[in-house]
mmCIF file of C-alpha atoms in Angstrom:
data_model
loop_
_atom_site.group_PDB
_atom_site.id
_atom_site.type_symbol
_atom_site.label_atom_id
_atom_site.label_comp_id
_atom_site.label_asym_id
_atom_site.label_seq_id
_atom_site.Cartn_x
_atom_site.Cartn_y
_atom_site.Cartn_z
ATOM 1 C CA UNK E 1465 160.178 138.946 236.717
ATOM 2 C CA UNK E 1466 160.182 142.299 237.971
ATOM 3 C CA UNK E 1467 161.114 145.519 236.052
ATOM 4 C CA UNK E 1468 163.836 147.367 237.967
ATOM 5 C CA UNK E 1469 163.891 151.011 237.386
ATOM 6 C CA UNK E 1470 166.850 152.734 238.102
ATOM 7 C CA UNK E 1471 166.505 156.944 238.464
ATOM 8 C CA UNK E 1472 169.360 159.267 237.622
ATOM 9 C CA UNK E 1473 172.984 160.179 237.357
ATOM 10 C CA UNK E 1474 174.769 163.282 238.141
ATOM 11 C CA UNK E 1475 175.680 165.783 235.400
ATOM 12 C CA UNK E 1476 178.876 166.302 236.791
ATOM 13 C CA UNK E 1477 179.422 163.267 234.880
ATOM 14 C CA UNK E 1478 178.791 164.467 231.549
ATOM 15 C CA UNK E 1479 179.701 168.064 232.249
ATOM 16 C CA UNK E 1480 182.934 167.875 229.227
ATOM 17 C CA UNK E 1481 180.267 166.846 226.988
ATOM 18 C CA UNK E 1482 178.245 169.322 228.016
ATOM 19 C CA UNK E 1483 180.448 172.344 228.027
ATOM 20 C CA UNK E 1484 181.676 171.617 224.707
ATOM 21 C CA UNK E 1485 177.718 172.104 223.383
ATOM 22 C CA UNK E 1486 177.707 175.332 224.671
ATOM 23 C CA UNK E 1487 180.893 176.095 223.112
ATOM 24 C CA UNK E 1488 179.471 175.023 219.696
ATOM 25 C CA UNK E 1489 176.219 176.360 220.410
ATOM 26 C CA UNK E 1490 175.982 179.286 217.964
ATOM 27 C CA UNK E 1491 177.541 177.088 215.149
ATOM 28 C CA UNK E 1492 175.238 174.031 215.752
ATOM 29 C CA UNK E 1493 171.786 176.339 215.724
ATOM 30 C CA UNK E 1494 172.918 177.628 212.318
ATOM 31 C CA UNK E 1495 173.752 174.248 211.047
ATOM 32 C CA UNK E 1496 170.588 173.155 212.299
ATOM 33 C CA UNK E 1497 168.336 175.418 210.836
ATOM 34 C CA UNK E 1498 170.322 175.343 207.881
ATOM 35 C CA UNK E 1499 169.989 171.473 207.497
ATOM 36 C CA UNK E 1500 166.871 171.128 208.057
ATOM 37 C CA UNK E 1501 165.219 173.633 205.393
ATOM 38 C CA UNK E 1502 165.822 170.361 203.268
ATOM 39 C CA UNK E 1503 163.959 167.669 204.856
ATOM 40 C CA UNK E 1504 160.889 168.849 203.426
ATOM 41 C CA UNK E 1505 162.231 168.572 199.313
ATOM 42 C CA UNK E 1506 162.651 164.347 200.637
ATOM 43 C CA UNK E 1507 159.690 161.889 199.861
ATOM 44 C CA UNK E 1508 156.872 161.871 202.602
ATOM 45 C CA UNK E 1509 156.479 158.321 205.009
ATOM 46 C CA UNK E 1510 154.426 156.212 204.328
ATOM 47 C CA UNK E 1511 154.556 154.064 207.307
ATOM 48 C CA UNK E 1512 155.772 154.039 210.738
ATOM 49 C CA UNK E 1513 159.252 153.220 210.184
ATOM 50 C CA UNK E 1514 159.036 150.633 213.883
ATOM 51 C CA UNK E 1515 155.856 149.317 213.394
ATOM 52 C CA UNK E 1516 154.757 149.328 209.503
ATOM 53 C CA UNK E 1517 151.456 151.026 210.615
ATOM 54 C CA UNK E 1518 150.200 153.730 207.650
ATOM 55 C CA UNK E 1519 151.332 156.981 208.262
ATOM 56 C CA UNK E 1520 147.971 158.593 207.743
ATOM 57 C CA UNK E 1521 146.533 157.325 210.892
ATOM 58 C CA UNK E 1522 149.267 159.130 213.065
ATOM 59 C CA UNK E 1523 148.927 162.612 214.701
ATOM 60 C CA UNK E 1524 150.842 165.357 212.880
ATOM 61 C CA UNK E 1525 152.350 168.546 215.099
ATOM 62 C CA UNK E 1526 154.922 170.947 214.371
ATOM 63 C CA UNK E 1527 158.399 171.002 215.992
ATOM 64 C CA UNK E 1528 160.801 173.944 214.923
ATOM 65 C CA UNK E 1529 158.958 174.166 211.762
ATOM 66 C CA UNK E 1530 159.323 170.469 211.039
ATOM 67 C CA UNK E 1531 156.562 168.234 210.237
ATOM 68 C CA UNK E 1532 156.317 165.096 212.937
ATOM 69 C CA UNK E 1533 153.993 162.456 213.053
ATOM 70 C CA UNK E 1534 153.449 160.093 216.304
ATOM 71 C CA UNK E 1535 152.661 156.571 214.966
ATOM 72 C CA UNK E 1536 148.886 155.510 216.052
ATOM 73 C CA UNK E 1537 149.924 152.082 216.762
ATOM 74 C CA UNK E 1538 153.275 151.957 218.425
ATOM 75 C CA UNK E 1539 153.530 155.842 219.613
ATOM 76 C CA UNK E 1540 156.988 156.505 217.953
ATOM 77 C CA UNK E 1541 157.563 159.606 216.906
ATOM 78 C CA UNK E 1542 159.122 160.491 213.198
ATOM 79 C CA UNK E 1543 159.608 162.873 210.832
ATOM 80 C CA UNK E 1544 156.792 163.285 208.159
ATOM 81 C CA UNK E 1545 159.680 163.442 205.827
ATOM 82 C CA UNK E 1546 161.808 160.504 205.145
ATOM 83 C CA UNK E 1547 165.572 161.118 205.555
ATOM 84 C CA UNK E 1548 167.255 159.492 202.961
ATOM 85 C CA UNK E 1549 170.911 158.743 202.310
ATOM 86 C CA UNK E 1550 170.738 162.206 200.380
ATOM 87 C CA UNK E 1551 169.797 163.591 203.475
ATOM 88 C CA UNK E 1552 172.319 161.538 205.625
ATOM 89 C CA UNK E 1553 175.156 162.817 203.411
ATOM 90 C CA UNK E 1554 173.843 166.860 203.699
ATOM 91 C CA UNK E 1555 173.577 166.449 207.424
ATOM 92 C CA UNK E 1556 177.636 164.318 207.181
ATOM 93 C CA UNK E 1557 179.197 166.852 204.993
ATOM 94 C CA UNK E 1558 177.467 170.069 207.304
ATOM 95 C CA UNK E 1559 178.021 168.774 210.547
ATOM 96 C CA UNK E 1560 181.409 167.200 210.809
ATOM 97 C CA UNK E 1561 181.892 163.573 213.302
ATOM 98 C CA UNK E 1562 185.391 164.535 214.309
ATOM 99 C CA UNK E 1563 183.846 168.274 215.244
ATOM 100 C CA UNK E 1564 181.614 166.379 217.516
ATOM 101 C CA UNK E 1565 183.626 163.209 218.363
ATOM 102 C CA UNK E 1566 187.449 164.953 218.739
ATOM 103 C CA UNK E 1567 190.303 162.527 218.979
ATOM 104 C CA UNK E 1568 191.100 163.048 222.656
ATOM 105 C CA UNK E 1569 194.505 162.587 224.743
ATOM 106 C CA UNK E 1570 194.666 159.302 226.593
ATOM 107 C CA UNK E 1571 193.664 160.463 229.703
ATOM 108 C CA UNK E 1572 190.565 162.439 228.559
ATOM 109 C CA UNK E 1573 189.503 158.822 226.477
ATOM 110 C CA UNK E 1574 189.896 157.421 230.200
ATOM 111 C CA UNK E 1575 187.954 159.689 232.006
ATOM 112 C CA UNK E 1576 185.094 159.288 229.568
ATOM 113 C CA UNK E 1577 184.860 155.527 230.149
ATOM 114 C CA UNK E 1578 185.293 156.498 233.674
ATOM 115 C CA UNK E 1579 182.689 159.053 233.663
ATOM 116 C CA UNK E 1580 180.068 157.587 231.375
ATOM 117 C CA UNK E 1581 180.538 154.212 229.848
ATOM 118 C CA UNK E 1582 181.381 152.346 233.212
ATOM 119 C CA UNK E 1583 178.546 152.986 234.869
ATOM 120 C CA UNK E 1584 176.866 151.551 231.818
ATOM 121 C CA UNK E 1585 178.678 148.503 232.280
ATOM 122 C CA UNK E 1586 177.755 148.702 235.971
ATOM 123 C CA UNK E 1587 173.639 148.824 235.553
ATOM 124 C CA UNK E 1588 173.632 146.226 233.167
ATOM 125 C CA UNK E 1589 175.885 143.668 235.636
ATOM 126 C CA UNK E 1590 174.024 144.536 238.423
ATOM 127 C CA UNK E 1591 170.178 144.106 236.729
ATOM 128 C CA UNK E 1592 171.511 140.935 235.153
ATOM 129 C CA UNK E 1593 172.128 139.505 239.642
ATOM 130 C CA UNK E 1594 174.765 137.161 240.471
ATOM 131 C CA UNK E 1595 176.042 135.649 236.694
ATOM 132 C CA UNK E 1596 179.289 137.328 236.699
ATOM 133 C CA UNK E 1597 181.144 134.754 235.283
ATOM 134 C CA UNK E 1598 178.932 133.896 232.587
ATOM 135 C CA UNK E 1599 178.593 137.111 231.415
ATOM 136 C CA UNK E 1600 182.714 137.710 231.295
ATOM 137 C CA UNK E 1601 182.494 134.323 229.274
ATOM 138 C CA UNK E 1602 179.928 135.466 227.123
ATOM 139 C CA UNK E 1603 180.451 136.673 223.598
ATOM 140 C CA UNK E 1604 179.808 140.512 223.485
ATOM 141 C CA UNK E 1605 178.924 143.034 220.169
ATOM 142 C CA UNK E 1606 178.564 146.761 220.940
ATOM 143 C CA UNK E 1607 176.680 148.155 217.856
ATOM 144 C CA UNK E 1608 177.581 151.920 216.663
ATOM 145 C CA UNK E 1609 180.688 151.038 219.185
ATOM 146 C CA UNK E 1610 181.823 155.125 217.853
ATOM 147 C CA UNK E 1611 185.495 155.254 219.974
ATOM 148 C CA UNK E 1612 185.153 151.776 221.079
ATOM 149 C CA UNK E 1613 184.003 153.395 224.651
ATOM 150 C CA UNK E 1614 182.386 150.787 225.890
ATOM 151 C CA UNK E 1615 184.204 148.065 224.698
ATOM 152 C CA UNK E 1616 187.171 149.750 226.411
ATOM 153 C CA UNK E 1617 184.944 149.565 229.726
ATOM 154 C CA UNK E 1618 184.572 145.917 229.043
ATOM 155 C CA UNK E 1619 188.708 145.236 228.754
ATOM 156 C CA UNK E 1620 189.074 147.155 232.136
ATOM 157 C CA UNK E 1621 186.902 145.295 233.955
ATOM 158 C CA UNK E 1622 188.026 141.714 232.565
ATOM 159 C CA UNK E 1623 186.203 140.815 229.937
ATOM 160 C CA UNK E 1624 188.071 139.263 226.733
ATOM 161 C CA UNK E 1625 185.073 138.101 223.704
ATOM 162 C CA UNK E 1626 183.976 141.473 222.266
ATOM 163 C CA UNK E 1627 183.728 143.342 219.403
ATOM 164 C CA UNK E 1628 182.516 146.342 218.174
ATOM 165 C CA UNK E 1629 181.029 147.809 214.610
ATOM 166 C CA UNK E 1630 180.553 151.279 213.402
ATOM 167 C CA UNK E 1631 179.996 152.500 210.057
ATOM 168 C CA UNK E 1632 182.684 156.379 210.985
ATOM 169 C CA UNK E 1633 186.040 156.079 209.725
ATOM 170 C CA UNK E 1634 186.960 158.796 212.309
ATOM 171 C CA UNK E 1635 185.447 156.792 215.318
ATOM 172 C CA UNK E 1636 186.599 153.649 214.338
ATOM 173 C CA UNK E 1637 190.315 155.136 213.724
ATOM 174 C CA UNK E 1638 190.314 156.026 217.443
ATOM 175 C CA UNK E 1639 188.766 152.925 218.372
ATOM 176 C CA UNK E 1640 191.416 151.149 217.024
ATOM 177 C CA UNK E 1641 194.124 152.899 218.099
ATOM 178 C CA UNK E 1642 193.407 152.413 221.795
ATOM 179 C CA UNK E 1643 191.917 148.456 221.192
ATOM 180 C CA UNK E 1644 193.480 147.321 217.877
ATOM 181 C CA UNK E 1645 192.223 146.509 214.302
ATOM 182 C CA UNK E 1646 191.085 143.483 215.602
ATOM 183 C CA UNK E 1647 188.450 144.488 217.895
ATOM 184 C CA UNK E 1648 186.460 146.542 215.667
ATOM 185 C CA UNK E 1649 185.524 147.134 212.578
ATOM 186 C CA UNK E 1650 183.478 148.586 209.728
ATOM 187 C CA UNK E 1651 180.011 147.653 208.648
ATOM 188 C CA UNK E 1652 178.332 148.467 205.461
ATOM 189 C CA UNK E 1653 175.752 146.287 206.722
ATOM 190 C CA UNK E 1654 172.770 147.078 207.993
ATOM 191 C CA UNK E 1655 171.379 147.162 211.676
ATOM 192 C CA UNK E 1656 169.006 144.484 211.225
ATOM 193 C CA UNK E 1657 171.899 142.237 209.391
ATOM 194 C CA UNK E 1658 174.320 142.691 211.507
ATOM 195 C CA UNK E 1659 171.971 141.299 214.223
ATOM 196 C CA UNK E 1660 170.836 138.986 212.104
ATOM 197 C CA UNK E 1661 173.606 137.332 211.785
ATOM 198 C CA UNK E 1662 175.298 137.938 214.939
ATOM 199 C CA UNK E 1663 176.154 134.839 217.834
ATOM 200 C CA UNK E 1664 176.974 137.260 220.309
ATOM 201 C CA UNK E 1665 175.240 136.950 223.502
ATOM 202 C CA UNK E 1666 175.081 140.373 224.732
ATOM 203 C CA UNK E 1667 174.491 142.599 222.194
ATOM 204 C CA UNK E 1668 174.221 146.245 223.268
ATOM 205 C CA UNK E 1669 173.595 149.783 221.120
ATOM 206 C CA UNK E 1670 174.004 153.002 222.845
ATOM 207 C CA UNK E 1671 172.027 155.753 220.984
ATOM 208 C CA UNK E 1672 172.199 154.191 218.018
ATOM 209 C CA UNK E 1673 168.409 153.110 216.979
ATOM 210 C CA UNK E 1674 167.393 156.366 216.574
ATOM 211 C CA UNK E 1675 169.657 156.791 213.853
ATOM 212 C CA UNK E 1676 167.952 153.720 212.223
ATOM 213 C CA UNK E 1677 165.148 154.379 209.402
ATOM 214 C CA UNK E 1678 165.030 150.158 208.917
ATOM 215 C CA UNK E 1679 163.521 149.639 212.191
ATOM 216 C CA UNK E 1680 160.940 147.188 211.205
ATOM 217 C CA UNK E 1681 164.273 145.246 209.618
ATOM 218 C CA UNK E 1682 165.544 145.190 213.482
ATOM 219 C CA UNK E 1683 162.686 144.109 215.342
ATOM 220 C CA UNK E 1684 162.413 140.745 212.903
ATOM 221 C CA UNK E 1685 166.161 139.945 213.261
ATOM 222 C CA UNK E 1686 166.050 140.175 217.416
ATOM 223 C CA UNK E 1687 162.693 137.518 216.600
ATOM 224 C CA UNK E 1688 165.179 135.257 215.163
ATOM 225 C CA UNK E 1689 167.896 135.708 218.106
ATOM 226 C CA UNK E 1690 168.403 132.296 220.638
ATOM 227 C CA UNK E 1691 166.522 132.564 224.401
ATOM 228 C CA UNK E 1692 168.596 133.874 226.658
ATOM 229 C CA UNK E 1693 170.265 136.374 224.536
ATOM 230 C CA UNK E 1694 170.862 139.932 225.599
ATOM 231 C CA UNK E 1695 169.811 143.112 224.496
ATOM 232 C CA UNK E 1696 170.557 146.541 225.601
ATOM 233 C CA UNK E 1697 169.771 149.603 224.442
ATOM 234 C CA UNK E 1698 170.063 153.830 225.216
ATOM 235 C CA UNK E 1699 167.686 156.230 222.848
ATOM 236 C CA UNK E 1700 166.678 159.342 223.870
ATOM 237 C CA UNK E 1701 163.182 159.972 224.229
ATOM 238 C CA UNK E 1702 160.371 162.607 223.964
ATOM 239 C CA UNK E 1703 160.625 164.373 226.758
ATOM 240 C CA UNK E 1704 160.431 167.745 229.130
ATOM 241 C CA UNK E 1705 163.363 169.444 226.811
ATOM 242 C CA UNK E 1706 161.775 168.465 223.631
ATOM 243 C CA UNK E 1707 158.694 170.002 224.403
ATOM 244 C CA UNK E 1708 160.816 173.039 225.791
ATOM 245 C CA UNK E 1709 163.258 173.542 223.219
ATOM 246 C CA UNK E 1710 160.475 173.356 220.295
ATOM 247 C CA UNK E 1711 159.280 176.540 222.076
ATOM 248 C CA UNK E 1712 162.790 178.517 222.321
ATOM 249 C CA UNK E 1713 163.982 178.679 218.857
ATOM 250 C CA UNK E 1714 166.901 180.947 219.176
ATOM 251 C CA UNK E 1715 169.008 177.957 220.719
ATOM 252 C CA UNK E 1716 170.347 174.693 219.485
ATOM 253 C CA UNK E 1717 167.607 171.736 219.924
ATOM 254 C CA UNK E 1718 169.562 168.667 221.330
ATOM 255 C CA UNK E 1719 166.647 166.321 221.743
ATOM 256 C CA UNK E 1720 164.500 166.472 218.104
ATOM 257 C CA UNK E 1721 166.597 168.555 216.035
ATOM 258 C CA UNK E 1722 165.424 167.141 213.046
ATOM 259 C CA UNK E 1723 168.864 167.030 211.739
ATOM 260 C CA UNK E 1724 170.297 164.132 213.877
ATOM 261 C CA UNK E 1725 167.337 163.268 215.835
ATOM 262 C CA UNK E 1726 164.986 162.611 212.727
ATOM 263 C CA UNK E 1727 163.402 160.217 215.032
ATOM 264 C CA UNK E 1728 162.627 159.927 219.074
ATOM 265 C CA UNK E 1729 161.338 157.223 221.101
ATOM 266 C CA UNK E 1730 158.446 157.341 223.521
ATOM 267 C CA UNK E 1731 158.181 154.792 226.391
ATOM 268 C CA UNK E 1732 154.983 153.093 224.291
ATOM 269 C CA UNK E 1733 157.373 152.597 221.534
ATOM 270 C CA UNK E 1734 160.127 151.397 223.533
ATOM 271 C CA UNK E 1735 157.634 148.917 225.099
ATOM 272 C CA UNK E 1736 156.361 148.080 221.144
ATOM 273 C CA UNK E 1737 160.130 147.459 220.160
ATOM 274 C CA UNK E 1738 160.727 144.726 222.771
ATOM 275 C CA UNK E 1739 157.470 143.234 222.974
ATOM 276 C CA UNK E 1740 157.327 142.919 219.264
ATOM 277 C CA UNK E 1741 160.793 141.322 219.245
ATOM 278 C CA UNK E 1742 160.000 138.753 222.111
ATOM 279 C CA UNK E 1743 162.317 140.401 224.475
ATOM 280 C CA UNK E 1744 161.400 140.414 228.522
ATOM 281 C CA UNK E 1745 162.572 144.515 229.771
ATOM 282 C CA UNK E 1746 164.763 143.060 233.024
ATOM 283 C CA UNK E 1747 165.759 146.670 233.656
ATOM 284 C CA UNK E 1748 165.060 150.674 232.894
ATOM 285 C CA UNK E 1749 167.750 153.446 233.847
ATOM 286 C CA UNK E 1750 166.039 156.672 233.342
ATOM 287 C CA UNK E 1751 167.970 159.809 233.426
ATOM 288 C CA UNK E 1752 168.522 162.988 231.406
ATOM 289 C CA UNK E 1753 170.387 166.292 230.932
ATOM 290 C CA UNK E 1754 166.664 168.411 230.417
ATOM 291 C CA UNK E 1755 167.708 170.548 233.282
ATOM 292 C CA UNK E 1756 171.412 170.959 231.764
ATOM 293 C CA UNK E 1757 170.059 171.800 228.462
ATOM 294 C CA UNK E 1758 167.841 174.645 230.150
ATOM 295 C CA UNK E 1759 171.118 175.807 231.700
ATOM 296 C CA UNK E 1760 172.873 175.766 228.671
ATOM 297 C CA UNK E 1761 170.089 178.049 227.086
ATOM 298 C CA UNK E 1762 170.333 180.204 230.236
ATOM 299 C CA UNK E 1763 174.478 180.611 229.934
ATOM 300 C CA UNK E 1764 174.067 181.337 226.002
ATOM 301 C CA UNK E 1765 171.488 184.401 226.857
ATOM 302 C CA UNK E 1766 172.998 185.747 229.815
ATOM 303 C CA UNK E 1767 176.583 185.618 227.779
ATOM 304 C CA UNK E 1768 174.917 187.863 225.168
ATOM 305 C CA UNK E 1769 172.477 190.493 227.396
ATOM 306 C CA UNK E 1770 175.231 190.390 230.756
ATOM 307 C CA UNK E 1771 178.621 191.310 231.789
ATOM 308 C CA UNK E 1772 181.090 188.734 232.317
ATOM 309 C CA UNK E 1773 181.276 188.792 236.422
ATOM 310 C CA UNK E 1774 177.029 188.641 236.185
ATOM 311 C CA UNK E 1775 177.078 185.821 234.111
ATOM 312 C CA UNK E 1776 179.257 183.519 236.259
ATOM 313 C CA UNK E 1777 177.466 184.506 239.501
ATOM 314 C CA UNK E 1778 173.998 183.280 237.922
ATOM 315 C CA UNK E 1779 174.916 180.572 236.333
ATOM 316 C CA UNK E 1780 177.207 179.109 239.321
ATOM 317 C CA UNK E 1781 173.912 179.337 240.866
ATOM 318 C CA UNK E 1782 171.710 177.999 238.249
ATOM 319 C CA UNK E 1783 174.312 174.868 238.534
ATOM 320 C CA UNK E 1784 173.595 174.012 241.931
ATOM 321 C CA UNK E 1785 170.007 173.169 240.775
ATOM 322 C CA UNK E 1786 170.593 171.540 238.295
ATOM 323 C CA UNK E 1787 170.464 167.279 239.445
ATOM 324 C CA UNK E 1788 167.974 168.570 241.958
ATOM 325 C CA UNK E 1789 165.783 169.579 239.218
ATOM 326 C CA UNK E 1790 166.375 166.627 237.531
ATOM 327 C CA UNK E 1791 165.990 164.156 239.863
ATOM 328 C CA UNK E 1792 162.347 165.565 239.340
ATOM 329 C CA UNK E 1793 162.020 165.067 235.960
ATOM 330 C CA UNK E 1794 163.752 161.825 235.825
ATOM 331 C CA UNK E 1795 161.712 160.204 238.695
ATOM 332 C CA UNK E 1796 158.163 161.643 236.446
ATOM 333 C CA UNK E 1797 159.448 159.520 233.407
ATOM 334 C CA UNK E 1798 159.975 162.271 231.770
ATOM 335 C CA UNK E 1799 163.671 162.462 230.952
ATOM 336 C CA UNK E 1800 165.254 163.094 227.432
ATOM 337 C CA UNK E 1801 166.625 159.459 227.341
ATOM 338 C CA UNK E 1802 166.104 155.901 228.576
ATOM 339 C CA UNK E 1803 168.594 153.057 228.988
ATOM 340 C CA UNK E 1804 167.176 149.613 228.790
ATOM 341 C CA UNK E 1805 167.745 145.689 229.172
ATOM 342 C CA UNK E 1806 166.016 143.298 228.440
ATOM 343 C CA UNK E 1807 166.210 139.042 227.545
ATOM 344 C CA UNK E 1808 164.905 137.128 224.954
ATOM 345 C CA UNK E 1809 162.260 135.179 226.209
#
């Protein structure tokens, strides 16, 4: 079967998200560089953490002063250092979820499915063709569901068998109190359990492998998963703003901040993760916010160097490029993050 590749998506509908980034800008690049002074006191890797291939056959580069290795087999690309729970529970305790993840009014949890989870929903319907109705009486797990987003996507468009799993007490709390206690809960299993041991169908995680160090633990549980099951994914991926960002250190690094991106994807190590699982890619969305992230660097300098009335006229201006720009980018593969479905063969 074909690959479908599906390019882009307008800012516009991300541009809360984004605008509360630049708001915490100054507080996130101090966090940042605070956090990760520590990653380098943590044991060094061994092995790729996707692949299991030794860690002194990779290439080794800088990024932000933090030591990265891209695996020689699979491509990924990893911290030299391994971030451990003791590192998890610096970056926790420094960073604050409910900072980043607020608990919103009703109609700002709306738009968000609106804006951003929908659409989701949408691609994945539409790559999987004309099985509606199998697919609304499918069983359905959202992994790392965070506010039960996409599950609430799900309930608005008909669907009744899901459920959703996330190891934030925060998250989950708002979760729960817009799709009940029954719908999702807490995990102190792993990834690779949890989808071990799964029936589900459709099984989906949005940005939530890159947060996984067990990776080799994943890609053996989706061997053992039925044909015909479904898998999709987001992770953001190495990209035109990483490259950018690990240039302009005086501003918050979104895509490999070392922090919480320890880890990035590249599309050979996408391609490793599903071929080494025996999973078919039926579909690719590629789109980023590279361009967005440039204009948030661009707002943050000309808020400290210009007057007020100058900064608004050049960055109203600077926003009209913007998903031009990025069309660009997205359309070279070279976007700072990837959705993707695929099937078990």
């Amino acid at each position: 079967m074909d690959r479908q590749i599906k390019y882009s998506k307008p800012i516009g509908d991300v541009s809360t998200e984004k605008s509360r980034i630049v708001e915490m800008e100054h507080a996130l690049r101090k966090t940042v560089s605070e956090v990760t002074r520590n990653l380098e006191k943590f044991p060094r890797r061994q092995s790729c953490l996707l692949c299991g291939e030794a860690a002194d056959s990779a290439e080794q580069f800088f990024h932000r002063k933090v030591e990265f290795l891209r695996c020689s087999n699979c491509g990924h690309i990893q911290s030299f250092n391994v971030p451990t729970l003791e590192y998890d529970r610096i970056v926790s305790d420094s960073l604050g979820y409910s900072g980043i993840y607020p608990d919103t009014s009703k109609k700002d949890y709306d738009s968000r499915i609106q804006r951003v989870y929908e659409p989701k929903l949408a691609w994945m319907l539409e790559a999987l063709g004309n099985e509606p109705q199998r697919l609304k009486d499918s069983a359905w797990l959202d992994i790392g569901c965070g506010t039960g987003s996409f599950l609430s996507a799900l309930k608005e468009k008909g669907f009744s068998n899901y459920h959703g799993v996330d190891v934030d007490q925060h998250n989950l709390s708002i979760a729960q109190k817009y799709l009940g206690k029954d719908v999702v809960s807490e995990s102190a299993k792993s990834v690779g359990e949890i989808i071990a041991s799964t029936e589900a169908d459709v099984i989906t995680a949005f940005f939530v492998l890159e947060h996984v160090e067990e990776m080799v633990e994943v890609v053996n549980a989706l061997r053992t998963k039925p044909k015909g099951t479904i898998f999709a994914i987001a992770v953001p991926t190495f990209s035109f703003i990483s490259l950018f960002e690990g240039f302009v250190e005086n501003h918050y690094p979104r895509s490999l901040d070392a922090m919480v991106h320890s880890q990035i994807y590249t599309e050979k190590s996408i391609d490793y993760l599903f071929s080494a699982s025996g999973f078919e890619v039926l579909s690719e969305w590629i789109f980023g916010q590279d361009i967005a992230d440039i204009h948030r660097f661009f707002e943050v300098g000309l808020a400290e160097s210009y007057p007020e009335n100058m900064r608004r006229e050049f960055s109203s201006k600077f926003s009209k490029i913007i998903d031009p720009l990025q069309q660009i980018v997205d359309q070279a593969a070279f976007a700072d993050s990837k959705h993707v479905l695929a099937v078990k063969k």
